[in-house]
């Protein structure tokens, strides 16, 4: 059950992890995953208060309210607790608990995942959360070492001069879209062979500018804290993310009817972490909008992949004329404007939008004009921000001033 010659390394990893070997295909994988979901239901039902009673879904609000009720192991076995507060939220922070084994499983996925964009002997610089053993950077460093790839974990970029020096000579850069875009503007002389964008939604406008500035190949990663960071990664075919099928089961549902939708149809991503022992999540409603792709990938992998995630359902603002505003569409428009390093946005009940834009050379009039052209029925006010409004605050969103 080793790697087939020329096969996607994530697919080869799944053959070994599931034990399906050459029998791995969409049908056999689905049957295997359903058995794993059944097992985790039984495990969680006998190990924690929350799942003693079978539930149709698990919601973020339930996790925020009483996270300890979802614990399936004694607290002493928890290696890391990650606290999440959605940017702009005044509510209770969400806490997610992991054992060391739970996070080691993420490094196991990162190992074949990073083979898609690096080669032995190359060097990677990670502009993500620090170098502790169970941080994103620490897990990537461990995975890359197994692949004989060097790794420097720089951390989130707060000093772009220092980041530029760290990136000199690197074959691959990993970071947040807006941050790497600004680095490319400041240091067009850097020429990483590949870039992996993660930690936020990925605007195509950012990808275009990175390809143009650096001549690099840009890859997307999908994941969230609830997946243990790793979730899915693009291959060189760039037709959706190859998923961590051996640890996660993804469903797409209609957010209103709560019924499953077919592959190719957008809906809410629902997640079951069937391999996790510390704090498993069963049919967890992520709030993210996406779709699964059923047609085989250009790399030959026949399994379901995740198309580019379009944002959170609460960030879809429906307009009277039938149009839609979302953080995804705003990212595409604003990051396409020269000089924008970062921005935050708030919306009143009257659908007035207030932007704080970071970037000394960003032209607020240009941004206002781009927004007015795309959304002529809306009102926009812009001001310049001295700091980076979203740095380290989780995935981007539209904050509603009325608190909803």
Coordinates of C-alpha atoms in Angstrom, one line a residue:
X1 CA 0.0 0.0 0.0
X2 CA 2.9 2.4 -0.8
X3 CA 2.7 5.4 -3.0
X4 CA 1.9 4.7 -6.6
X5 CA 4.3 6.3 -9.0
X6 CA 3.2 9.8 -9.9
X7 CA 0.2 9.6 -7.6
X8 CA -1.0 12.6 -5.5
X9 CA 0.8 12.0 -2.1
X10 CA -2.4 12.8 -0.2
X11 CA -4.2 10.0 -2.1
X12 CA -1.4 7.6 -1.3
X13 CA -1.5 8.6 2.4
X14 CA -5.2 7.9 2.4
X15 CA -4.7 4.4 0.9
X16 CA -2.5 3.6 3.9
X17 CA -4.5 5.4 6.6
X18 CA -7.8 3.9 5.7
X19 CA -6.4 0.5 4.9
X20 CA -8.3 0.5 1.6
X21 CA -5.2 0.3 -0.5
X22 CA -5.9 -0.2 -4.2
X23 CA -9.6 -0.5 -3.3
X24 CA -9.8 3.2 -2.5
X25 CA -12.5 5.0 -4.5
X26 CA -15.4 7.3 -3.7
X27 CA -17.8 4.5 -2.8
X28 CA -15.4 2.5 -0.6
X29 CA -14.2 5.7 1.1
X30 CA -17.7 6.8 1.9
X31 CA -18.6 3.4 3.4
X32 CA -15.4 3.5 5.5
X33 CA -16.1 7.0 6.7
X34 CA -19.7 6.2 7.7
X35 CA -18.3 3.4 9.9
X36 CA -15.9 5.8 11.5
X37 CA -18.7 8.3 12.1
X38 CA -20.8 5.5 13.8
X39 CA -17.8 4.6 16.0
X40 CA -17.2 8.2 17.1
X41 CA -20.9 8.6 17.9
X42 CA -20.6 5.6 20.2
X43 CA -17.3 6.8 21.7
X44 CA -18.5 10.4 22.4
X45 CA -21.9 9.1 23.7
X46 CA -20.1 7.1 26.4
X47 CA -17.3 9.6 27.2
X48 CA -18.9 13.1 27.5
X49 CA -22.1 14.7 28.7
X50 CA -22.9 16.6 25.5
X51 CA -23.2 13.6 23.3
X52 CA -25.0 11.3 25.8
X53 CA -28.1 12.3 23.8
X54 CA -27.8 11.9 20.1
X55 CA -28.0 15.3 18.3
X56 CA -28.8 16.2 14.8
X57 CA -26.1 18.9 14.7
X58 CA -23.5 20.6 16.9
X59 CA -23.5 24.4 16.8
X60 CA -20.8 26.9 17.5
X61 CA -23.1 28.5 20.2
X62 CA -23.2 25.1 22.0
X63 CA -19.4 24.8 21.9
X64 CA -19.0 28.4 23.2
X65 CA -21.6 27.9 26.0
X66 CA -20.1 24.8 27.7
X67 CA -17.0 23.4 25.9
X68 CA -16.0 21.2 28.8
X69 CA -19.2 19.2 28.2
X70 CA -17.7 18.0 25.0
X71 CA -14.5 16.7 26.6
X72 CA -14.0 12.9 26.2
X73 CA -10.8 12.7 28.2
X74 CA -9.6 13.9 31.6
X75 CA -8.4 17.6 31.5
X76 CA -4.8 16.4 32.3
X77 CA -4.7 14.7 28.8
X78 CA -5.3 18.0 27.0
X79 CA -2.2 19.3 25.4
X80 CA -3.6 22.6 24.0
X81 CA -6.7 24.7 24.4
X82 CA -7.2 27.2 21.5
X83 CA -9.5 30.2 22.3
X84 CA -11.3 31.8 19.4
X85 CA -13.1 35.1 19.3
X86 CA -14.5 36.1 16.0
X87 CA -13.2 39.5 15.1
X88 CA -15.7 42.1 16.4
X89 CA -17.6 39.7 18.5
X90 CA -18.5 40.7 22.0
X91 CA -19.9 37.2 22.9
X92 CA -18.3 34.3 24.7
X93 CA -15.1 33.1 23.2
X94 CA -15.0 29.6 21.7
X95 CA -12.5 27.1 23.2
X96 CA -11.4 24.0 21.4
X97 CA -9.5 21.3 23.2
X98 CA -6.9 18.9 21.7
X99 CA -4.8 16.0 23.0
X100 CA -1.2 15.7 21.8
X101 CA -2.4 12.8 19.6
X102 CA -5.1 14.9 18.0
X103 CA -2.6 17.5 16.9
X104 CA 0.0 14.9 15.8
X105 CA -2.6 13.7 13.4
X106 CA -2.5 17.2 11.8
X107 CA 1.2 16.9 11.3
X108 CA 0.5 13.5 9.7
X109 CA -1.7 15.2 7.1
X110 CA 0.6 18.2 6.6
X111 CA 3.4 15.7 5.7
X112 CA 1.9 14.5 2.3
X113 CA 0.1 17.8 1.9
X114 CA 3.3 19.8 1.7
X115 CA 4.8 17.4 -0.8
X116 CA 2.4 18.9 -3.3
X117 CA 4.3 22.2 -3.3
X118 CA 7.8 21.4 -1.9
X119 CA 10.7 19.1 -2.7
X120 CA 13.4 17.6 -0.5
X121 CA 16.3 20.0 0.1
X122 CA 14.1 23.1 -0.3
X123 CA 13.4 25.7 2.4
X124 CA 10.0 27.1 3.6
X125 CA 9.3 30.2 5.6
X126 CA 6.1 30.2 7.6
X127 CA 4.4 33.5 8.3
X128 CA 1.8 32.0 10.6
X129 CA 1.3 31.4 14.3
X130 CA 4.6 30.7 16.2
X131 CA 7.0 27.9 16.6
X132 CA 5.5 26.1 19.7
X133 CA 5.2 22.3 19.2
X134 CA 1.4 22.4 18.7
X135 CA 1.0 25.6 16.8
X136 CA 0.5 25.8 13.1
X137 CA 4.1 26.6 12.6
X138 CA 5.3 23.9 14.9
X139 CA 3.2 21.2 13.2
X140 CA 4.3 22.4 9.7
X141 CA 8.0 22.3 10.8
X142 CA 7.6 18.8 12.1
X143 CA 5.9 17.6 8.9
X144 CA 8.5 19.3 6.6
X145 CA 11.4 17.8 8.6
X146 CA 10.0 14.4 7.7
X147 CA 10.1 15.4 4.0
X148 CA 13.7 16.7 4.3
X149 CA 12.6 20.2 3.8
X150 CA 14.0 23.1 5.9
X151 CA 11.5 25.3 7.8
X152 CA 11.8 28.7 9.5
X153 CA 8.7 29.8 11.4
X154 CA 8.7 33.6 11.4
X155 CA 5.3 34.1 12.8
X156 CA 2.6 36.6 11.8
X157 CA 4.1 39.6 10.0
X158 CA 4.3 42.7 12.2
X159 CA 7.6 44.0 10.7
X160 CA 7.7 43.7 7.0
X161 CA 11.4 44.6 6.7
X162 CA 12.2 41.7 9.0
X163 CA 9.8 39.4 7.1
X164 CA 11.4 40.3 3.8
X165 CA 14.8 39.4 5.1
X166 CA 13.5 36.1 6.5
X167 CA 12.0 35.3 3.1
X168 CA 15.2 35.9 1.1
X169 CA 16.1 32.7 -0.8
X170 CA 13.1 30.7 0.4
X171 CA 11.6 28.2 -2.1
X172 CA 8.1 28.4 -0.5
X173 CA 6.2 30.9 1.6
X174 CA 3.2 30.1 3.8
X175 CA 1.0 32.9 5.1
X176 CA -2.2 34.9 5.2
X177 CA -3.3 36.3 1.9
X178 CA -3.3 40.0 2.7
X179 CA 0.0 39.8 4.5
X180 CA 1.8 38.1 1.6
X181 CA 0.3 40.5 -0.9
X182 CA 1.8 43.4 1.0
X183 CA 5.1 41.6 1.3
X184 CA 5.1 41.1 -2.5
X185 CA 4.5 44.8 -3.1
X186 CA 7.4 45.7 -0.8
X187 CA 9.8 43.0 -2.0
X188 CA 9.1 42.2 -5.7
X189 CA 12.7 40.8 -5.8
X190 CA 11.6 37.7 -3.8
X191 CA 10.8 34.8 -6.1
X192 CA 9.5 31.9 -4.1
X193 CA 8.7 28.9 -6.3
X194 CA 5.4 28.3 -4.5
X195 CA 3.2 30.2 -2.0
X196 CA 0.6 28.6 0.2
X197 CA -2.2 30.9 1.4
X198 CA -4.1 29.9 4.5
X199 CA -5.7 31.3 7.7
X200 CA -8.3 33.3 5.8
X201 CA -10.5 33.3 2.7
X202 CA -8.3 33.6 -0.5
X203 CA -9.3 36.3 -2.9
X204 CA -8.4 35.6 -6.5
X205 CA -7.3 39.2 -6.8
X206 CA -4.5 38.4 -4.3
X207 CA -3.5 35.2 -6.2
X208 CA -3.2 37.2 -9.5
X209 CA -1.0 39.8 -7.9
X210 CA 1.2 37.3 -6.2
X211 CA 1.7 35.4 -9.5
X212 CA 2.4 38.6 -11.3
X213 CA 4.8 40.0 -8.7
X214 CA 6.8 36.9 -7.9
X215 CA 6.2 34.6 -10.9
X216 CA 5.1 32.0 -8.2
X217 CA 2.6 29.2 -8.2
X218 CA -0.1 29.9 -5.6
X219 CA -1.8 27.1 -3.7
X220 CA -4.9 27.3 -1.3
X221 CA -5.2 25.6 2.0
X222 CA -8.6 25.1 3.7
X223 CA -8.8 24.5 7.4
X224 CA -10.1 25.9 10.7
X225 CA -9.2 25.5 14.3
X226 CA -12.1 23.0 14.6
X227 CA -10.4 20.7 12.0
X228 CA -7.1 20.8 14.1
X229 CA -5.9 23.5 11.5
X230 CA -5.4 21.1 8.6
X231 CA -8.4 20.4 6.4
X232 CA -7.5 20.3 2.7
X233 CA -4.9 21.5 0.2
X234 CA -4.7 22.1 -3.5
X235 CA -2.5 20.2 -5.9
X236 CA -0.9 21.5 -9.0
X237 CA -4.1 21.1 -11.0
X238 CA -5.7 23.8 -8.8
X239 CA -9.2 22.4 -9.0
X240 CA -10.3 22.2 -5.4
X241 CA -8.6 21.1 -2.1
X242 CA -7.8 17.4 -1.5
X243 CA -9.4 16.7 1.8
X244 CA -8.2 15.1 5.0
X245 CA -10.7 12.3 4.4
X246 CA -9.0 9.9 6.8
X247 CA -9.8 12.1 9.8
X248 CA -12.7 14.3 8.7
X249 CA -16.1 13.7 7.2
X250 CA -17.6 16.7 5.3
X251 CA -21.2 17.2 4.3
X252 CA -22.8 20.2 2.6
X253 CA -26.4 21.1 3.7
X254 CA -28.9 23.6 2.7
X255 CA -28.7 26.2 5.5
X256 CA -32.5 26.6 5.6
X257 CA -33.9 23.1 5.1
X258 CA -30.8 21.5 6.8
X259 CA -31.0 18.7 4.1
X260 CA -27.9 17.5 2.3
X261 CA -27.3 18.9 -1.2
X262 CA -25.6 17.2 -4.1
X263 CA -22.0 17.6 -5.1
X264 CA -21.5 20.8 -7.0
X265 CA -24.2 22.7 -5.1
X266 CA -23.2 25.4 -2.6
X267 CA -24.4 25.1 1.0
X268 CA -23.1 25.1 4.6
X269 CA -20.1 22.9 5.4
X270 CA -20.9 20.4 8.2
X271 CA -17.9 18.7 9.8
X272 CA -17.5 15.5 11.8
X273 CA -14.0 14.9 13.3
X274 CA -14.3 11.2 13.6
X275 CA -10.6 10.5 14.5
X276 CA -10.3 12.9 17.4
X277 CA -10.4 11.7 21.0
X278 CA -10.1 14.8 23.1
X279 CA -13.0 16.9 21.9
X280 CA -14.7 15.3 18.9
X281 CA -17.2 17.4 16.9
X282 CA -20.1 15.5 15.4
X283 CA -22.0 17.2 12.5
X284 CA -20.6 20.6 13.5
X285 CA -22.2 23.5 11.6
X286 CA -19.2 25.5 10.6
X287 CA -21.1 28.4 9.1
X288 CA -18.8 28.4 6.0
X289 CA -20.4 28.2 2.6
X290 CA -18.8 25.9 0.1
X291 CA -19.4 23.0 -2.2
X292 CA -17.9 19.5 -2.9
X293 CA -16.5 18.6 -6.4
X294 CA -17.2 15.1 -7.6
X295 CA -15.4 15.0 -11.0
X296 CA -11.9 13.5 -10.8
X297 CA -9.1 16.0 -10.3
X298 CA -6.6 16.7 -13.0
X299 CA -4.0 14.9 -10.9
X300 CA -6.0 11.7 -11.2
X301 CA -7.4 11.6 -7.7
X302 CA -11.1 10.4 -8.0
X303 CA -12.2 11.5 -4.5
X304 CA -14.4 14.4 -3.5
X305 CA -12.6 17.7 -3.2
X306 CA -13.6 21.0 -1.6
X307 CA -14.0 24.0 -3.9
X308 CA -12.9 27.4 -2.7
X309 CA -14.9 28.4 0.4
X310 CA -17.0 31.5 -0.2
X311 CA -17.3 32.9 3.4
X312 CA -19.6 32.5 6.3
X313 CA -23.4 32.4 5.9
X314 CA -23.9 35.3 8.4
X315 CA -21.7 37.4 6.2
X316 CA -24.0 37.1 3.2
X317 CA -25.9 40.4 3.0
X318 CA -28.9 40.1 0.7
X319 CA -29.9 43.3 -1.1
X320 CA -33.4 44.4 -2.1
X321 CA -32.5 44.1 -5.8
X322 CA -31.5 40.5 -5.4
X323 CA -27.8 41.2 -5.2
X324 CA -25.5 39.9 -2.4
X325 CA -22.6 41.5 -0.4
X326 CA -20.1 39.2 1.3
X327 CA -16.7 39.5 2.8
X328 CA -15.5 37.4 -0.1
X329 CA -16.7 39.9 -2.6
X330 CA -15.4 42.9 -0.6
X331 CA -12.0 41.2 -0.3
X332 CA -11.9 40.7 -4.1
X333 CA -12.6 44.4 -4.7
X334 CA -10.6 46.0 -2.0
X335 CA -7.4 43.9 -2.2
X336 CA -7.3 44.5 -5.9
X337 CA -6.6 48.2 -5.2
X338 CA -3.0 49.3 -4.9
X339 CA -1.4 49.7 -1.5
X340 CA -4.1 47.9 0.7
X341 CA -2.4 46.0 3.5
X342 CA -5.6 45.1 5.4
X343 CA -9.1 46.3 6.1
X344 CA -12.0 45.8 8.5
X345 CA -15.7 46.6 7.7
X346 CA -18.8 47.3 9.8
X347 CA -22.4 47.5 8.6
X348 CA -25.3 49.4 10.1
X349 CA -28.9 48.0 10.0
X350 CA -29.5 50.5 7.1
X351 CA -26.7 48.7 5.2
X352 CA -24.2 51.6 5.5
X353 CA -20.6 50.3 5.4
X354 CA -17.7 51.7 7.4
X355 CA -14.2 50.6 6.3
X356 CA -10.9 51.0 8.1
X357 CA -8.1 50.5 5.6
X358 CA -4.5 49.9 6.5
X359 CA -1.9 50.9 4.0
X360 CA 0.0 54.2 3.8
X361 CA -0.2 54.3 0.0
X362 CA -3.7 53.0 -0.4
X363 CA -5.9 55.5 -2.3
X364 CA -9.2 55.7 -0.4
X365 CA -10.9 57.5 -3.3
X366 CA -9.9 54.7 -5.6
X367 CA -11.3 52.1 -3.2
X368 CA -14.5 54.1 -2.8
X369 CA -14.9 54.3 -6.5
X370 CA -14.4 50.5 -7.0
X371 CA -16.9 49.7 -4.3
X372 CA -19.5 52.3 -5.7
X373 CA -19.2 50.8 -9.1
X374 CA -19.7 47.2 -7.9
X375 CA -22.4 48.1 -5.4
X376 CA -24.0 51.3 -6.6
X377 CA -27.0 51.1 -4.3
X378 CA -24.9 51.1 -1.1
X379 CA -23.2 53.8 1.0
X380 CA -19.5 53.5 1.9
X381 CA -17.4 55.5 4.3
X382 CA -13.7 54.9 4.5
X383 CA -11.0 56.0 7.0
X384 CA -7.3 55.1 7.2
X385 CA -6.1 52.8 10.0
X386 CA -2.7 52.9 11.5
X387 CA -2.7 49.3 12.6
X388 CA -3.6 46.1 10.8
X389 CA -7.3 45.7 11.9
X390 CA -7.5 41.9 11.4
X391 CA -4.1 40.6 12.3
X392 CA -4.5 37.5 14.5
X393 CA -8.2 38.0 14.9
X394 CA -9.4 35.0 12.9
X395 CA -11.1 34.9 9.6
X396 CA -12.4 38.0 8.0
X397 CA -16.1 39.0 8.5
X398 CA -18.5 41.9 8.2
X399 CA -19.2 43.2 11.7
X400 CA -22.8 44.2 12.2
X401 CA -22.9 47.3 14.3
X402 CA -26.2 46.2 15.9
X403 CA -24.3 43.2 17.3
X404 CA -26.1 40.5 15.2

